[in-house]
XYZ file of C-alpha atoms in Angstrom:
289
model
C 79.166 105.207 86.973
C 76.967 106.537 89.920
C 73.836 104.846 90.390
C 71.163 106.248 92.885
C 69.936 103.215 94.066
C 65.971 102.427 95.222
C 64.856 104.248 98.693
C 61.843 104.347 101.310
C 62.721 107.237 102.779
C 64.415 110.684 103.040
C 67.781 109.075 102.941
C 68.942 108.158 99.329
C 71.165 105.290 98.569
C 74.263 105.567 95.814
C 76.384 103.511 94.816
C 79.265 104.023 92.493
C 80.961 101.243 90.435
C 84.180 101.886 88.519
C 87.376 101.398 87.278
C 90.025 103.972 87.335
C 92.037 102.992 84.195
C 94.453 100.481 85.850
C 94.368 96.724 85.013
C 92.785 94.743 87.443
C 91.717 97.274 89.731
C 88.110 98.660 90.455
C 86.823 101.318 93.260
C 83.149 101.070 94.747
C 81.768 103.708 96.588
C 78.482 103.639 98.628
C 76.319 105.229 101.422
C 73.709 102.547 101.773
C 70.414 102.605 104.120
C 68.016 100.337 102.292
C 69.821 98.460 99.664
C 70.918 94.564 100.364
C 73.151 92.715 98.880
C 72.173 89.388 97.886
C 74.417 86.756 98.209
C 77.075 87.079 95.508
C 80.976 86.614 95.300
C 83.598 88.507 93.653
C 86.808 87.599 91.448
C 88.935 89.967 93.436
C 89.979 90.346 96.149
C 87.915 92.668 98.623
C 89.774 95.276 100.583
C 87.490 98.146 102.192
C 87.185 100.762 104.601
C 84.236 101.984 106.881
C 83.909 105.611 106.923
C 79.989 105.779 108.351
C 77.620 103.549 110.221
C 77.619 99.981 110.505
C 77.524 97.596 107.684
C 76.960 94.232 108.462
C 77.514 90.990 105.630
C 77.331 87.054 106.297
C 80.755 85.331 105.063
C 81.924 81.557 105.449
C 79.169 80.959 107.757
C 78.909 83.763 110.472
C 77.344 87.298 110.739
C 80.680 89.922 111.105
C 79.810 93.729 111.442
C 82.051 96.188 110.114
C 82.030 99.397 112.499
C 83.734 102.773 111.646
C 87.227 102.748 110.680
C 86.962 99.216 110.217
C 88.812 97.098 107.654
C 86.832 94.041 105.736
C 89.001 91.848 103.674
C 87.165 89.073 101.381
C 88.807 86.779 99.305
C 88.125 85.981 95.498
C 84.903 83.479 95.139
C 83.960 83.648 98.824
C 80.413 84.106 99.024
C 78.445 86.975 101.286
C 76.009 89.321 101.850
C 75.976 93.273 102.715
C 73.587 95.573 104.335
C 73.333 98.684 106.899
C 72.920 97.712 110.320
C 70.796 100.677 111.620
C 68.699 103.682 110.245
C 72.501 105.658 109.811
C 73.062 104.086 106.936
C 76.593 102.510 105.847
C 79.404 104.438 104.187
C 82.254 102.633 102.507
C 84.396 102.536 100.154
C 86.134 98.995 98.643
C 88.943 98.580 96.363
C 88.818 95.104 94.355
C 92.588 93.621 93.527
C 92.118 90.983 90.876
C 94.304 87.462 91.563
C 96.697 88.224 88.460
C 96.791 91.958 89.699
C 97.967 90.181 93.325
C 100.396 88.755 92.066
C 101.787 90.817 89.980
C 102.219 93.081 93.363
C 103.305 89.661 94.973
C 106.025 89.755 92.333
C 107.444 93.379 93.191
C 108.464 92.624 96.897
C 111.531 90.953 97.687
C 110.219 87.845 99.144
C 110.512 85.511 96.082
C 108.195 82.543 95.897
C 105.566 84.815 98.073
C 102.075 83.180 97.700
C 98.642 84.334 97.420
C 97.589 86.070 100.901
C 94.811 84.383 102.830
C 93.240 86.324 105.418
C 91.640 84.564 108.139
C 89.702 87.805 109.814
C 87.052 89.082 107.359
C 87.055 92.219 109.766
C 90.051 94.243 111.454
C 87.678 96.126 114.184
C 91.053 97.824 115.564
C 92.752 99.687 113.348
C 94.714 102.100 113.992
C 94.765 105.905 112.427
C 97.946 105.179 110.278
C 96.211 102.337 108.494
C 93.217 104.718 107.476
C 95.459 107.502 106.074
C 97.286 104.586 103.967
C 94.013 103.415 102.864
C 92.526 107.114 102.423
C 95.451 107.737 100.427
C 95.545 105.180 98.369
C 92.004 105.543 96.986
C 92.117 108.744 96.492
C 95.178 108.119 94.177
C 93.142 105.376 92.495
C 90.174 107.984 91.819
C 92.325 110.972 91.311
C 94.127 112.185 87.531
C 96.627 109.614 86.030
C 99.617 109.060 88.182
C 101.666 105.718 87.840
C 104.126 106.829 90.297
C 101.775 107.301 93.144
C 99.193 104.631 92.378
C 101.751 101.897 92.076
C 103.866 102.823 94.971
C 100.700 103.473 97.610
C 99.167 100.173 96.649
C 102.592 98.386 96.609
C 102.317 99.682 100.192
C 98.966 99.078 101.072
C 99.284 95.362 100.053
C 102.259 94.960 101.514
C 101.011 96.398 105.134
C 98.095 94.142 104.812
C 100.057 90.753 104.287
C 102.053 91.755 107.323
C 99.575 92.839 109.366
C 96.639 90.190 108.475
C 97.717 87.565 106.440
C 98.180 83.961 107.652
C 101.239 83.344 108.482
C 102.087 86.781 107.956
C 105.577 88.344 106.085
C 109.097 89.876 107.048
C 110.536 92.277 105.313
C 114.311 92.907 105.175
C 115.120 96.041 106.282
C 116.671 98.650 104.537
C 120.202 99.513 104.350
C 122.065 102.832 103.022
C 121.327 102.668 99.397
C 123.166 106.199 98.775
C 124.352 105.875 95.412
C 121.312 104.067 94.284
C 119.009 106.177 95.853
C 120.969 109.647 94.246
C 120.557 107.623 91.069
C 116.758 107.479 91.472
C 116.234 111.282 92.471
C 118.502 112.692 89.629
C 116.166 110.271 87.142
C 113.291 111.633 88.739
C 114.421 115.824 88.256
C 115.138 114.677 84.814
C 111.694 113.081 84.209
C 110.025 114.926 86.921
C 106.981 116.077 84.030
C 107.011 112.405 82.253
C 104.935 109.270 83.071
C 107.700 106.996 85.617
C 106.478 103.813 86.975
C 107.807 102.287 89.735
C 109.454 99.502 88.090
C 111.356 101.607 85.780
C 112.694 103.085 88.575
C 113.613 99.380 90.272
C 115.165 98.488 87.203
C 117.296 101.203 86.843
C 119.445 100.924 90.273
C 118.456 96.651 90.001
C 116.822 96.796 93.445
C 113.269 95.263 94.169
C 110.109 97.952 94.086
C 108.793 98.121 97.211
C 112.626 97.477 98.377
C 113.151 100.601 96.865
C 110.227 102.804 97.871
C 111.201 102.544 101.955
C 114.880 102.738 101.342
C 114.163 105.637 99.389
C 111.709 107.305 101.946
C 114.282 106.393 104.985
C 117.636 108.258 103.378
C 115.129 110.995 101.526
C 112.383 111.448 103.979
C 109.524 111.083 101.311
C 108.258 108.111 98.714
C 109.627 108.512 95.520
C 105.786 109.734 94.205
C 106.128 112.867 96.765
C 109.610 113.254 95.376
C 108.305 113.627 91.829
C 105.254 115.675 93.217
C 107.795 117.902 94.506
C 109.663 118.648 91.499
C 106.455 119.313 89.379
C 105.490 121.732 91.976
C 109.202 123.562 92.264
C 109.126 123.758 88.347
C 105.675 125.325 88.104
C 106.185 127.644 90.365
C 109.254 128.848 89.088
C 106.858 129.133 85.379
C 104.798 131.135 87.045
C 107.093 134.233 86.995
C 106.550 134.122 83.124
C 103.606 135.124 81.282
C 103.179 131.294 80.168
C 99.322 130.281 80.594
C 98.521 128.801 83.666
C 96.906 125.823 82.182
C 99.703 125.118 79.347
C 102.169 125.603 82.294
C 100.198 122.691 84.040
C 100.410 120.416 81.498
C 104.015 121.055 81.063
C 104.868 120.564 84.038
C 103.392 116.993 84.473
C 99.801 117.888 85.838
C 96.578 116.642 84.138
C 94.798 119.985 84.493
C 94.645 123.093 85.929
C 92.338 122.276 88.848
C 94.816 119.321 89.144
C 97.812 121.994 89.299
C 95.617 124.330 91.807
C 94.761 121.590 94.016
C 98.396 120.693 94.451
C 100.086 123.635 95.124
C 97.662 125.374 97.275
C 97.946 121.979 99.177
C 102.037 122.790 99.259
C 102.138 126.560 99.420
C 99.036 127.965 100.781
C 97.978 130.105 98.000
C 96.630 129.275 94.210
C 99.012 129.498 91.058
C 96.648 132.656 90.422
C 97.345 134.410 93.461
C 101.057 133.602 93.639
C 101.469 134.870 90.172
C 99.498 137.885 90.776
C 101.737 138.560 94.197
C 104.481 138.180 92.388
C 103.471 140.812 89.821
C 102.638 143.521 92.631
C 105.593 142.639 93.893
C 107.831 143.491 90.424
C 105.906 146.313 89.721
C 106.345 148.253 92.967
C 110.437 147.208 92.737
């Protein structure tokens, strides 16, 4: 739900509040200039990303400020405070990981035993440009149509980056080896299914390797996650649909998007035209032949 929120001036604040149909996950969105946050805590963990301005919060007794393309991590029950630091307002976006949602991730790497992360920097002031896209990614995947495939894998990621990269005593991972019969196990399941709902796990289970074991052995010998794999195959399939007369937007759903748009978005993204236009190309195309 958006929710302007009360303003002085020209510049408006909104907030948005939600939760994007996966268990113990919720997005916020927000370009603040007058709002303050009280003191407060959360159940979830905190993970966010500053996109505009300068936010600055109190948390276990100091004043941090989160500057663009920042990270701020807060843990479950830790209280603080939030509010812009200047008249450019503060634009950021936070995605809460509940503890059983933790670790449940936890449980998908192949560290067994892994406990909860505890991050002793509320704010990562250098992060670098990979980090953002991951992050960037990730919540758009969150906010975007239903896709299990994608969401699971980019936060399987995201977490995982994070506990190496931040957490106390931080985490190896092992690296991975040629999985080539596994791996050609995985891709044939996912042409087969490429239009179906496929978690991640399903795809663990079926070669018995770990998830996020799985996802970077599968993007070293393929060259893409297994989500972009499926992407890929939804896209190749359209396309060839579009040289019937089948509606654009049954074609869609058929071919595993949630919409039209959804199906637009995507391939223009891939091919650099719309379903439309490569249809009607096409068409010229046959009738001049």
């Amino acid at each position: 739900m958006s929710v302007p929120l009360p303003a002085t001036s020209t510049n408006t604040d909104f907030a948005r509040l939600w939760q994007p149909g996966i268990a113990g996950i919720e997005l916020f969105s927000a370009q603040l200039y007058h709002h303050s946050f009280a003191k407060h805590m959360h159940e979830a963990y905190t993970i966010g990303l500053t996109h505009r301005g300068v936010g600055g919060f109190f948390y276990r007794g100091s004043n941090h400020c989160a500057h663009p393309g920042s990270f701020k991590l807060i843990h479950p029950g830790e209280v603080h405070t939030g509010q812009a630091q200047d008249n450019d307002g503060w634009g950021f976006r936070n995605i809460y990981i509940s503890v059983p949602k933790m670790q449940a991730l936890l449980a998908q790497l192949e560290q067994p035993g892994l406990e909860l992360p505890y991050f002793s920097t509320a704010v990562s002031a250098a992060i670098d440009g990979a980090e953002k896209v991951r992050f960037k990614r990730l919540f758009a995947a969150l906010s975007g149509p239903p896709n299990a495939l994608a969401q699971e894998s980019l936060l399987l990621e995201c977490v995982a980056h994070l506990i190496t990269r931040y957490a106390e005593g931080g985490c190896g991972w092992q690296p991975p080896k040629p999985e080539t019969q596994a791996i050609a196990q995985v891709q044939a399941y996912i042409e087969t299914h490429y239009a179906d709902p496929v978690s991640i796990d399903t795809l663990a289970q079926l070669v018995g390797l770990s998830p996020y074991y799985l996802i970077r052995s599968f993007r070293r010998q393929v060259g893409v996650p297994p989500h972009s794999y499926q992407r890929h195959w939804q896209l190749v399939q359209a396309k060839r649909s579009l040289h019937t007369d089948q509606p654009i937007a049954d074609l869609a759903i058929a071919h595993g998007f949630y919409d039209q748009s959804h199906l637009t978005r995507a391939f223009k993204n891939a091919f650099g035209v719309t379903p439309g236009q490569y249809r009607q190309g096409n068409f010229i195309q046959d009738g001049q032949g």
